[in-house]
PDB file of C-alpha atoms and ligand atoms in Angstrom:
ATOM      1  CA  UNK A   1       0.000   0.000   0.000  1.00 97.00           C
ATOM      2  CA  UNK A   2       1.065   3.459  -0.906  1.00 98.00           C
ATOM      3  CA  UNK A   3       0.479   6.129   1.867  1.00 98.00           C
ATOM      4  CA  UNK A   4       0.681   9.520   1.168  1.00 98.00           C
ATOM      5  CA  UNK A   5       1.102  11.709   4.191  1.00 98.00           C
ATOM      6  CA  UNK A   6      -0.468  15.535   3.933  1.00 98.00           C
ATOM      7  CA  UNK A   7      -1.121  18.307   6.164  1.00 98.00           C
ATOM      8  CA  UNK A   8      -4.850  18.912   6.095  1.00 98.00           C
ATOM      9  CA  UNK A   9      -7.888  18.364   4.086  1.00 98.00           C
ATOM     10  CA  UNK A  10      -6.991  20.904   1.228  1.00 98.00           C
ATOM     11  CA  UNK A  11      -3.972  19.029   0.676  1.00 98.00           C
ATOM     12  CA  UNK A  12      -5.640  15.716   0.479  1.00 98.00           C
ATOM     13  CA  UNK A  13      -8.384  16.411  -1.799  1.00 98.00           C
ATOM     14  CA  UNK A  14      -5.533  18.207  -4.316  1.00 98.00           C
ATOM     15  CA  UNK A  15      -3.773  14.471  -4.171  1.00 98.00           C
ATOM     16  CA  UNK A  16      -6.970  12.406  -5.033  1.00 98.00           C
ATOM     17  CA  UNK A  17      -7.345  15.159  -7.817  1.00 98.00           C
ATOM     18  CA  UNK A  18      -3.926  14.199  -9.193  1.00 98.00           C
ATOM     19  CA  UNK A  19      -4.608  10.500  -8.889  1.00 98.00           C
ATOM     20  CA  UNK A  20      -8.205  10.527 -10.587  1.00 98.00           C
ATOM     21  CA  UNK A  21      -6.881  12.899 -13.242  1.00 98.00           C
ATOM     22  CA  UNK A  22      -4.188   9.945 -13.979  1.00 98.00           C
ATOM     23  CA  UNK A  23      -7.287   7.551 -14.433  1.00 98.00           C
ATOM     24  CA  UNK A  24      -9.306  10.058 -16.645  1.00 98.00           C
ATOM     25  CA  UNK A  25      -6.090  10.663 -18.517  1.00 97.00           C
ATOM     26  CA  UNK A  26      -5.589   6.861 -19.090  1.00 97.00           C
ATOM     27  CA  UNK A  27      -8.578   5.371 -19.624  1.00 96.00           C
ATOM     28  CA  UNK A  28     -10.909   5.876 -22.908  1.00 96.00           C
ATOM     29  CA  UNK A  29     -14.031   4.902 -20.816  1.00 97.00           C
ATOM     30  CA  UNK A  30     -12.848   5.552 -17.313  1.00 98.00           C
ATOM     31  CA  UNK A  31     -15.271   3.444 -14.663  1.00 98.00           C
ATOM     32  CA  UNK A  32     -15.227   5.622 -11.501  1.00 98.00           C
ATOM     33  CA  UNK A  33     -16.360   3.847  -7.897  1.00 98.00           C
ATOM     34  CA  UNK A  34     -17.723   7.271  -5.657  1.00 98.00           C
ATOM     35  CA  UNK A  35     -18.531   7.611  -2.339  1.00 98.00           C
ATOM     36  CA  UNK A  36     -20.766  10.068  -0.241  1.00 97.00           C
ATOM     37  CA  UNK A  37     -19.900  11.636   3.269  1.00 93.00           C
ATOM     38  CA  UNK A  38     -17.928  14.546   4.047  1.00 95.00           C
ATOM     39  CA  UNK A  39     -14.582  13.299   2.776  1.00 98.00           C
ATOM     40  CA  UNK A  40     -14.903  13.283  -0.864  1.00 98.00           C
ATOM     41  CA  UNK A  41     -16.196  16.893  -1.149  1.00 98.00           C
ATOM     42  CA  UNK A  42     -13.102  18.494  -1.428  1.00 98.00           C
ATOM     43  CA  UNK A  43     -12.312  16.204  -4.611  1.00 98.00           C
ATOM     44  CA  UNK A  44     -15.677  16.925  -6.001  1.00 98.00           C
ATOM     45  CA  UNK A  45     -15.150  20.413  -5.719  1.00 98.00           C
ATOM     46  CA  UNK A  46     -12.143  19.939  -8.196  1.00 98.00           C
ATOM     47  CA  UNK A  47     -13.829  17.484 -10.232  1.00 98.00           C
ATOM     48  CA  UNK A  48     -16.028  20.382 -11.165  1.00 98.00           C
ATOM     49  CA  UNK A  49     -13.683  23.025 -11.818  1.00 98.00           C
ATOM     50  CA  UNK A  50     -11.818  20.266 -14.091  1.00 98.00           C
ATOM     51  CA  UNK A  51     -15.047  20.278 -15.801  1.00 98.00           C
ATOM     52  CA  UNK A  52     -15.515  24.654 -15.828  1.00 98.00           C
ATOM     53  CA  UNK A  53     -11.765  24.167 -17.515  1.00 98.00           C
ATOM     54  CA  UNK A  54     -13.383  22.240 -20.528  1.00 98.00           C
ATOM     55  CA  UNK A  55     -13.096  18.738 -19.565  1.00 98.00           C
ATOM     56  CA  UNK A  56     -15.945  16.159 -20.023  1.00 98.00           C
ATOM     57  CA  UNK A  57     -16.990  13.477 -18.304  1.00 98.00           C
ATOM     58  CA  UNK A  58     -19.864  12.224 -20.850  1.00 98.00           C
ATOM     59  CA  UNK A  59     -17.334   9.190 -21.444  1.00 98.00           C
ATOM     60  CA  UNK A  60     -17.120   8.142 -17.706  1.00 98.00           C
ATOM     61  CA  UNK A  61     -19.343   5.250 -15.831  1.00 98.00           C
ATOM     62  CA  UNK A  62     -19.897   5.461 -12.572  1.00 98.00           C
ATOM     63  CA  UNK A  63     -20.312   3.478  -9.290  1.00 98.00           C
ATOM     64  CA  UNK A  64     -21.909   4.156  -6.466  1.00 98.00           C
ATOM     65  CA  UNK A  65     -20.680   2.519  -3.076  1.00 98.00           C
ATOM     66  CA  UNK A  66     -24.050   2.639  -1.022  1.00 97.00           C
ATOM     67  CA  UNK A  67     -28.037   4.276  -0.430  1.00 96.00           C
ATOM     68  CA  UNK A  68     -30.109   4.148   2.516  1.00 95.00           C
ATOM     69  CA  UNK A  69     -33.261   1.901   1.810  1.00 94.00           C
ATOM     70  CA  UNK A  70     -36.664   3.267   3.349  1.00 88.00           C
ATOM     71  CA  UNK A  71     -35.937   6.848   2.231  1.00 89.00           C
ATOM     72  CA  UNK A  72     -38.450   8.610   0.069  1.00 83.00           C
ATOM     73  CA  UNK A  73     -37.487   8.810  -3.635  1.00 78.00           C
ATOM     74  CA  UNK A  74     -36.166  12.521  -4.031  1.00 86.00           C
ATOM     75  CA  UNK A  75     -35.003  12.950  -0.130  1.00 90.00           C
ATOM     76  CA  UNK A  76     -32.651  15.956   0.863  1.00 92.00           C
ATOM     77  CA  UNK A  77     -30.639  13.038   2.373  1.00 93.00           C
ATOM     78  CA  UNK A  78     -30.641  10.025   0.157  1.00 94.00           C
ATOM     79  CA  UNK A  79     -27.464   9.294  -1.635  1.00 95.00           C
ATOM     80  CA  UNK A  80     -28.342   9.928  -4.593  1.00 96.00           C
ATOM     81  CA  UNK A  81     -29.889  13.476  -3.591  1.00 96.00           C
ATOM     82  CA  UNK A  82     -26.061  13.979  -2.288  1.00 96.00           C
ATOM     83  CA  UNK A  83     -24.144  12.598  -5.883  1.00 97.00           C
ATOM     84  CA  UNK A  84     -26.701  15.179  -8.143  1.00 97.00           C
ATOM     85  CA  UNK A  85     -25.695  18.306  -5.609  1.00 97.00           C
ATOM     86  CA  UNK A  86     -22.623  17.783  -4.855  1.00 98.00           C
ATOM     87  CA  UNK A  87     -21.046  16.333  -8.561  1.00 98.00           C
ATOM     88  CA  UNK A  88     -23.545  15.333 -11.344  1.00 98.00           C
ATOM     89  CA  UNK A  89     -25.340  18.454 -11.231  1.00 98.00           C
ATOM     90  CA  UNK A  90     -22.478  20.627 -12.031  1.00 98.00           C
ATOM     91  CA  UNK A  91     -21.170  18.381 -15.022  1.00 98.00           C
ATOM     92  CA  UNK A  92     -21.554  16.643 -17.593  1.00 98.00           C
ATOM     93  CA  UNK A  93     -22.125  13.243 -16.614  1.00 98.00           C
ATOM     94  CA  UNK A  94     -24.746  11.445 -18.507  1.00 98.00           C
ATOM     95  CA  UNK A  95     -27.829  10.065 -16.809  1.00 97.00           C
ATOM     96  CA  UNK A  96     -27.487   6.209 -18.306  1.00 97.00           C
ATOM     97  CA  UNK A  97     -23.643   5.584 -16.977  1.00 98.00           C
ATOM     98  CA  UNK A  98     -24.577   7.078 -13.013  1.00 98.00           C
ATOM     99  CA  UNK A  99     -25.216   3.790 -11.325  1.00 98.00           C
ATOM    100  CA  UNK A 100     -26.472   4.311  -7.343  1.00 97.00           C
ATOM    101  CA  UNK A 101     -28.401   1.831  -5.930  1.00 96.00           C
ATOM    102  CA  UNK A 102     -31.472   1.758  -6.478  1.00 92.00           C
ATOM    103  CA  UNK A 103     -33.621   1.968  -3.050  1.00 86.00           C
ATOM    104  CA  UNK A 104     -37.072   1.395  -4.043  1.00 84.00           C
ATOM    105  CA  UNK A 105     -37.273  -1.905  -5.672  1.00 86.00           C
ATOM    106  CA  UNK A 106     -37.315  -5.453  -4.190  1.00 92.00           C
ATOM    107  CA  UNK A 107     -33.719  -5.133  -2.728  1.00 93.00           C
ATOM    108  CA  UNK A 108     -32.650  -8.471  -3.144  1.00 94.00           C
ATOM    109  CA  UNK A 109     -32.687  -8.106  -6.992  1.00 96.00           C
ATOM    110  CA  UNK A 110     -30.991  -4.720  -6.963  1.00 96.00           C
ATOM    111  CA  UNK A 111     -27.994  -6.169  -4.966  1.00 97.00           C
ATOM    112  CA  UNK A 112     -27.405  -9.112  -7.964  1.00 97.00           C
ATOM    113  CA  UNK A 113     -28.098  -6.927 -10.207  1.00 97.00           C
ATOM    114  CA  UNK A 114     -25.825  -4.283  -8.783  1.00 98.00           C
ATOM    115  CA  UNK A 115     -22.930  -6.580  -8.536  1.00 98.00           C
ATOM    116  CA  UNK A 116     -23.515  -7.837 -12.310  1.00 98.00           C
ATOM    117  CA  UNK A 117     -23.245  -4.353 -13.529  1.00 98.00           C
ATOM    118  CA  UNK A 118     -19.716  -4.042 -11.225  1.00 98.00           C
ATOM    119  CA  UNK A 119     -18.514  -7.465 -13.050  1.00 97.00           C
ATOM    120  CA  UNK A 120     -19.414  -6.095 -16.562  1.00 97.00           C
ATOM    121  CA  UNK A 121     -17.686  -2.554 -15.851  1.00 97.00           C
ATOM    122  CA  UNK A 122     -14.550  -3.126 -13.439  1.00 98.00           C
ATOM    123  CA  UNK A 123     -13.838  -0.312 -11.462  1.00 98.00           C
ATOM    124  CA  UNK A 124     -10.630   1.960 -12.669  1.00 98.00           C
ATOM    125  CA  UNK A 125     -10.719   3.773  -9.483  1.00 98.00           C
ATOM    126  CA  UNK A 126     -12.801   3.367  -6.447  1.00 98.00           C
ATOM    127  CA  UNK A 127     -12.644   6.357  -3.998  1.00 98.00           C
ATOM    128  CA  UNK A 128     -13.445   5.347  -0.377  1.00 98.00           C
ATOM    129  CA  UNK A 129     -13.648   7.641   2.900  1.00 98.00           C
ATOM    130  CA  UNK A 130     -13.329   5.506   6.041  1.00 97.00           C
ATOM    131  CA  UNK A 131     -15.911   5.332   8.994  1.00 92.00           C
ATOM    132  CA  UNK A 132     -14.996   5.874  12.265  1.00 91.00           C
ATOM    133  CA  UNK A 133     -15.322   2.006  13.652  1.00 90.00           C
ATOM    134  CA  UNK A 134     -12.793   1.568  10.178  1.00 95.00           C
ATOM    135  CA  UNK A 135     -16.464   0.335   7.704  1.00 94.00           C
ATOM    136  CA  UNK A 136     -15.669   0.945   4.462  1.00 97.00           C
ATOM    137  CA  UNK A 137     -18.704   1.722   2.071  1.00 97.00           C
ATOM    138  CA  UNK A 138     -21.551   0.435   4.861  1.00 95.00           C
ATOM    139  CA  UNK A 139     -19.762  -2.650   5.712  1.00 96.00           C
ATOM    140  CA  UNK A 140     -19.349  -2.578   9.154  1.00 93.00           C
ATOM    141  CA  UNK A 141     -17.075  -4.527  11.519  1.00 94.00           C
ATOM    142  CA  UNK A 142     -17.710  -8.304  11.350  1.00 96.00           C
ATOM    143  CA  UNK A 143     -18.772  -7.984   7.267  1.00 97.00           C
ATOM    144  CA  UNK A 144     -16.906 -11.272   5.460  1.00 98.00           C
ATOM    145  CA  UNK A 145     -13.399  -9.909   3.366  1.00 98.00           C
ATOM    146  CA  UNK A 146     -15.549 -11.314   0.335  1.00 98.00           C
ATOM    147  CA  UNK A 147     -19.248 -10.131   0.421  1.00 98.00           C
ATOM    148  CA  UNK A 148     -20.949  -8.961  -2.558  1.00 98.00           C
ATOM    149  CA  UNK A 149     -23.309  -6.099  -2.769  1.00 98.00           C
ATOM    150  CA  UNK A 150     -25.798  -6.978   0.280  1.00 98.00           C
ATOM    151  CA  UNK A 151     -28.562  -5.306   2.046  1.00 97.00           C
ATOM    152  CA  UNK A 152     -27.185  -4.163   5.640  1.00 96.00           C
ATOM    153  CA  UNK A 153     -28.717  -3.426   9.589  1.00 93.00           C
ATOM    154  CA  UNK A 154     -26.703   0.065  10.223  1.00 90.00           C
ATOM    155  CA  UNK A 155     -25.002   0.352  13.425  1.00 86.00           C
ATOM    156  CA  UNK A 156     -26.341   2.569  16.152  1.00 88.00           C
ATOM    157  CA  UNK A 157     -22.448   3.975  16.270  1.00 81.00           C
ATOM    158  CA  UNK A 158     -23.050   4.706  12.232  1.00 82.00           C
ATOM    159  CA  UNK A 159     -26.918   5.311  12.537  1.00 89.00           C
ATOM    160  CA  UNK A 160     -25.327   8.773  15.405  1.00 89.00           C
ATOM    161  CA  UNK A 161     -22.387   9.593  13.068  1.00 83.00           C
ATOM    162  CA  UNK A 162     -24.923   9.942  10.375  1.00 86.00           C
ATOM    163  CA  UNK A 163     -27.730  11.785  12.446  1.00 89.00           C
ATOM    164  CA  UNK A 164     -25.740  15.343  12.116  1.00 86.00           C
ATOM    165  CA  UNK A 165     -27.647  15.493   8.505  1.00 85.00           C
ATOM    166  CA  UNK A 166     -30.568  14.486   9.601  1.00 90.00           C
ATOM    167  CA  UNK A 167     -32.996  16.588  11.705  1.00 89.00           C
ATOM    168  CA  UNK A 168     -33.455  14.228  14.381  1.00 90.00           C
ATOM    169  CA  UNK A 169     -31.661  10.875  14.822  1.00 89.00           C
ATOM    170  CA  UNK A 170     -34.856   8.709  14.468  1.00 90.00           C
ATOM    171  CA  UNK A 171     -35.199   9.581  11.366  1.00 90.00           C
ATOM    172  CA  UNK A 172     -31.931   7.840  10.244  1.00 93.00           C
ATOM    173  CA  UNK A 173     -32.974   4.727   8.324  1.00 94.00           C
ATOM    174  CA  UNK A 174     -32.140   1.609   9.745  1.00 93.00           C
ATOM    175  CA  UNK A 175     -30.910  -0.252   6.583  1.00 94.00           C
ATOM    176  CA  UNK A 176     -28.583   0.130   3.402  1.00 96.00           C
ATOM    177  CA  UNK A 177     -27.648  -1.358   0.402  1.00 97.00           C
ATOM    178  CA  UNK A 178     -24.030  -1.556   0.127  1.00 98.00           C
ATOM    179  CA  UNK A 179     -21.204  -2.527  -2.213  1.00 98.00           C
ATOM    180  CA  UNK A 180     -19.305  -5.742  -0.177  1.00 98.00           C
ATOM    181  CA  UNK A 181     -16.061  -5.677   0.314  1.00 98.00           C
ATOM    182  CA  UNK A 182     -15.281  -8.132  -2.018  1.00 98.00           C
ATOM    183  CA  UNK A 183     -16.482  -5.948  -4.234  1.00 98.00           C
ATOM    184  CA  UNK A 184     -14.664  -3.137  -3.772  1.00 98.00           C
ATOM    185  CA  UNK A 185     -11.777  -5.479  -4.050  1.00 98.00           C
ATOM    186  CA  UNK A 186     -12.463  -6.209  -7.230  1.00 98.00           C
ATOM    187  CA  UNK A 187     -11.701  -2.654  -8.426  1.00 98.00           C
ATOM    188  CA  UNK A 188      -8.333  -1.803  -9.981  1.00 98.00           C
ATOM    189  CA  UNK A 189      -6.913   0.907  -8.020  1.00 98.00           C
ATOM    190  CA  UNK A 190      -8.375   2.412  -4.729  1.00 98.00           C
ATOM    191  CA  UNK A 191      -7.895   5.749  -2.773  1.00 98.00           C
ATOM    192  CA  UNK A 192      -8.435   6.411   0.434  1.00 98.00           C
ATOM    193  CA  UNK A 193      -9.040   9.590   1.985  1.00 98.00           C
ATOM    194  CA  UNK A 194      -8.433  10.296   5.727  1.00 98.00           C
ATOM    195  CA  UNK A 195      -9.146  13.396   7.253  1.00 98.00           C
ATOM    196  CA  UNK A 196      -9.524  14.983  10.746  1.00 98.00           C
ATOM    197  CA  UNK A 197      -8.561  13.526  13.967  1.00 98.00           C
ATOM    198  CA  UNK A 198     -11.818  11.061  14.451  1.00 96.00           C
ATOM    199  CA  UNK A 199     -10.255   9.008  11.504  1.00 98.00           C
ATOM    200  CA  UNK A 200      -7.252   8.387  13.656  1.00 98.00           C
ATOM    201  CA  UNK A 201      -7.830   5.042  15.129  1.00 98.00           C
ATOM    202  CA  UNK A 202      -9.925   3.986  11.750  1.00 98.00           C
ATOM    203  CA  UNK A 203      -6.687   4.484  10.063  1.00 98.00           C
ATOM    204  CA  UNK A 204      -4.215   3.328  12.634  1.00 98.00           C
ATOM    205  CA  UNK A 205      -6.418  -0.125  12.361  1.00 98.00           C
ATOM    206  CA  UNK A 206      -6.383  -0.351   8.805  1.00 98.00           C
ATOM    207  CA  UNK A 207      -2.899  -0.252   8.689  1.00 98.00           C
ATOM    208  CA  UNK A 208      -1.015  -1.249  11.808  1.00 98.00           C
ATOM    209  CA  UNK A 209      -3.888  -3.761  13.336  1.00 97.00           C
ATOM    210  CA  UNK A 210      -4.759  -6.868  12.801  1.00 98.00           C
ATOM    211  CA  UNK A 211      -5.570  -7.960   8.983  1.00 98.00           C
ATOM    212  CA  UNK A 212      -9.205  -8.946  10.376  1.00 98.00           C
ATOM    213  CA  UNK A 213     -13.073  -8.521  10.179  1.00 98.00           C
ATOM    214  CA  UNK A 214     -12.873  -6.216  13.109  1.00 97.00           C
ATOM    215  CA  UNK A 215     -11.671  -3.179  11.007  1.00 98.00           C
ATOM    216  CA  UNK A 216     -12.687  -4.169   7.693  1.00 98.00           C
ATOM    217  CA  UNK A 217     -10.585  -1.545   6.248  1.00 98.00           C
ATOM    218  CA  UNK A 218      -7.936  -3.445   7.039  1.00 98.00           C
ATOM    219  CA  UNK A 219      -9.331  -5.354   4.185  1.00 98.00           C
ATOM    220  CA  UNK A 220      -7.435  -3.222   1.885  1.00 98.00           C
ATOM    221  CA  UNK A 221      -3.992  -4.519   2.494  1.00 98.00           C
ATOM    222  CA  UNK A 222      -5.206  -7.878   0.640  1.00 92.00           C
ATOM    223  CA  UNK A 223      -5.577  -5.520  -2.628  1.00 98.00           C
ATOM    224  CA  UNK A 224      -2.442  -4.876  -4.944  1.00 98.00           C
ATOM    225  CA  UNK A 225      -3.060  -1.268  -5.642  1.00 98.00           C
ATOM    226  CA  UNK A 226      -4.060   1.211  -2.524  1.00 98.00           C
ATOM    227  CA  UNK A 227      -3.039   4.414  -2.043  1.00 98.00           C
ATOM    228  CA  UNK A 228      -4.222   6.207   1.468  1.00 98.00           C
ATOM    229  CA  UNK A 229      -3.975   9.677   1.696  1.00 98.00           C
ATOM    230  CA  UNK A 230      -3.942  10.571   5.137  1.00 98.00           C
ATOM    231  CA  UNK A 231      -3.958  14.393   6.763  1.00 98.00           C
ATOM    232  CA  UNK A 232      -1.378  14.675  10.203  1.00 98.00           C
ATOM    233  CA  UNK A 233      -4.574  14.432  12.436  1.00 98.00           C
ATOM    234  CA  UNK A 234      -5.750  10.920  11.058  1.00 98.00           C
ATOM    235  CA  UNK A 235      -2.430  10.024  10.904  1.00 98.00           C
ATOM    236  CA  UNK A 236      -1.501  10.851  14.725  1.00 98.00           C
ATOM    237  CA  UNK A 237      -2.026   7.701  16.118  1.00 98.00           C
ATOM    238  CA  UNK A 238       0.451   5.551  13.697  1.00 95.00           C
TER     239      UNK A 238
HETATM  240  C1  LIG B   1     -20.055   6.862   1.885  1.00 92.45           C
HETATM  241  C2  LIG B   1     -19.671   5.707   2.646  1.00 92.45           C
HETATM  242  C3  LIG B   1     -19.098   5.767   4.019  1.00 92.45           C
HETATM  243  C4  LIG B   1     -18.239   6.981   4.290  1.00 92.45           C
HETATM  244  C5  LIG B   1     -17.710   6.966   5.720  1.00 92.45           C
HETATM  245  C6  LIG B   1     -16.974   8.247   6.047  1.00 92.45           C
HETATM  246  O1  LIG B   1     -20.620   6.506   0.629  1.00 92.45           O
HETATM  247  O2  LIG B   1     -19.833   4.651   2.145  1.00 92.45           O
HETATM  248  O3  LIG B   1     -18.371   4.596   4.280  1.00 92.45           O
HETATM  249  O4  LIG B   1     -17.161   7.003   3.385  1.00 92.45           O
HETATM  250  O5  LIG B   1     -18.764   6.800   6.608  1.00 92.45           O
HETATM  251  O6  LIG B   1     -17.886   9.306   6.061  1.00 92.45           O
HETATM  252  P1  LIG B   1     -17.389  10.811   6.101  1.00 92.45           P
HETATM  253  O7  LIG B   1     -16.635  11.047   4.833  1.00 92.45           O
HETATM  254  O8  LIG B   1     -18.658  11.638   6.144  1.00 92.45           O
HETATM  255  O9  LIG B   1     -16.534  10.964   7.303  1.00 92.45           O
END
């Protein structure tokens, strides 16, 4: 694994701008894996200035890592409310290659067919933030190293780290689809963000603990091309 150490948040959304830029430079059909939360902001924020500049992303596919099931279709806080405000919105990317999943079908079906869409399209580069407990996508601690796109129970811990968007905590839905971790193996080259001194002991488990279900980022070191980029607060613990 590659780790590249930063000073702050700024810094670490310019170096997962260099990296994608590689992959958009490389690729004729580049298949992007995105992620939600605070962490990837920054990068979208670039991602759309790349885009002011003149570039187009009408030749790029994209993955989504996770939605909340049992959310209204259209809702302030769904993921895919998140992805058309915070990046698709502002660019160019076309309608048929956005792939989020879906939330209001039977979910069962959307998983498989989820995960056949990820086996027809590998991933170039899957962007991943890291939960505080060290889930990646919603895969939280105890999640097999090779699950498939699966319908999970959120943790009460995720359910409160998730509430600050929400206007009260109840009305945090209580399940997800998510991308498995196998998955998310599956994808050629991953980044990691890290950010901000409540990712410290995510990150010191990913890469100093035990290889082990416990910190399923730890996951990671099984894959052949990571790259963490890690600010000095998430890194203070290493
Ligand atoms: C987002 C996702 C989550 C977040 C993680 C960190 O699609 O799957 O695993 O990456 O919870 O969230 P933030 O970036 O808000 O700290």
């Amino acid at each position: 694994m590659e780790i590249i150490k930063v000073k702050d948040y700024e810094e670490m959304s310019e170096k997962a701008f260099s990296l994608m830029r590689a992959v958009l430079d490389d690729n004729k059909h580049p298949v992007l894996g995105l992620a939600t939360g605070s962490t990837p902001l920054g990068l979208y924020g670039k991602m759309k200035r790349f885009y002011e500049e003149g570039f187009s992303y009408k030749h790029c596919i994209t993955f989504n890592l996770d939605e909340y099931l049992g959310l209204p279709e259209g809702h302030p806080q769904s993921y895919r409310h998140y992805m058309y405000e915070n990046l698709f919105n502002s660019t160019d990317f076309q309608g048929d290659n956005i792939h989020i999943p879906d939330s209001t079908g039977d979910p069962e079906t959307i998983c498989n067919m989820y995960e056949h869409s990820l086996d027809s399209n590998r991933i170039d580069l899957q962007i991943l933030g890291l939960g505080g407990n060290g889930h990646i996508a919603f895969n939280e601690p105890g999640t097999p190293f090779d699950s498939l796109t699966h319908v999970v129970d959120l943790t009460e811990q995720t359910r409160e780290d998730n509430s600050r968007f929400f206007e009260r905590k109840e009305d945090v839905p209580t399940q997800a689809i998510t991308m498995g971790i196998g998955s998310i193996l599956k994808a050629k080259k991953i980044v990691v963000m890290a950010s901000g001194a409540a990712k410290a002991d995510a990150v010191y488990g990913m890469l100093e603990g035990p290889v082990s279900t416990d910190c399923p980022a730890s996951a990671l070191r099984n894959h052949p091309d990571v790259v963490l980029i890690v600010d000095e607060e998430a890194a203070s613990k290493l």
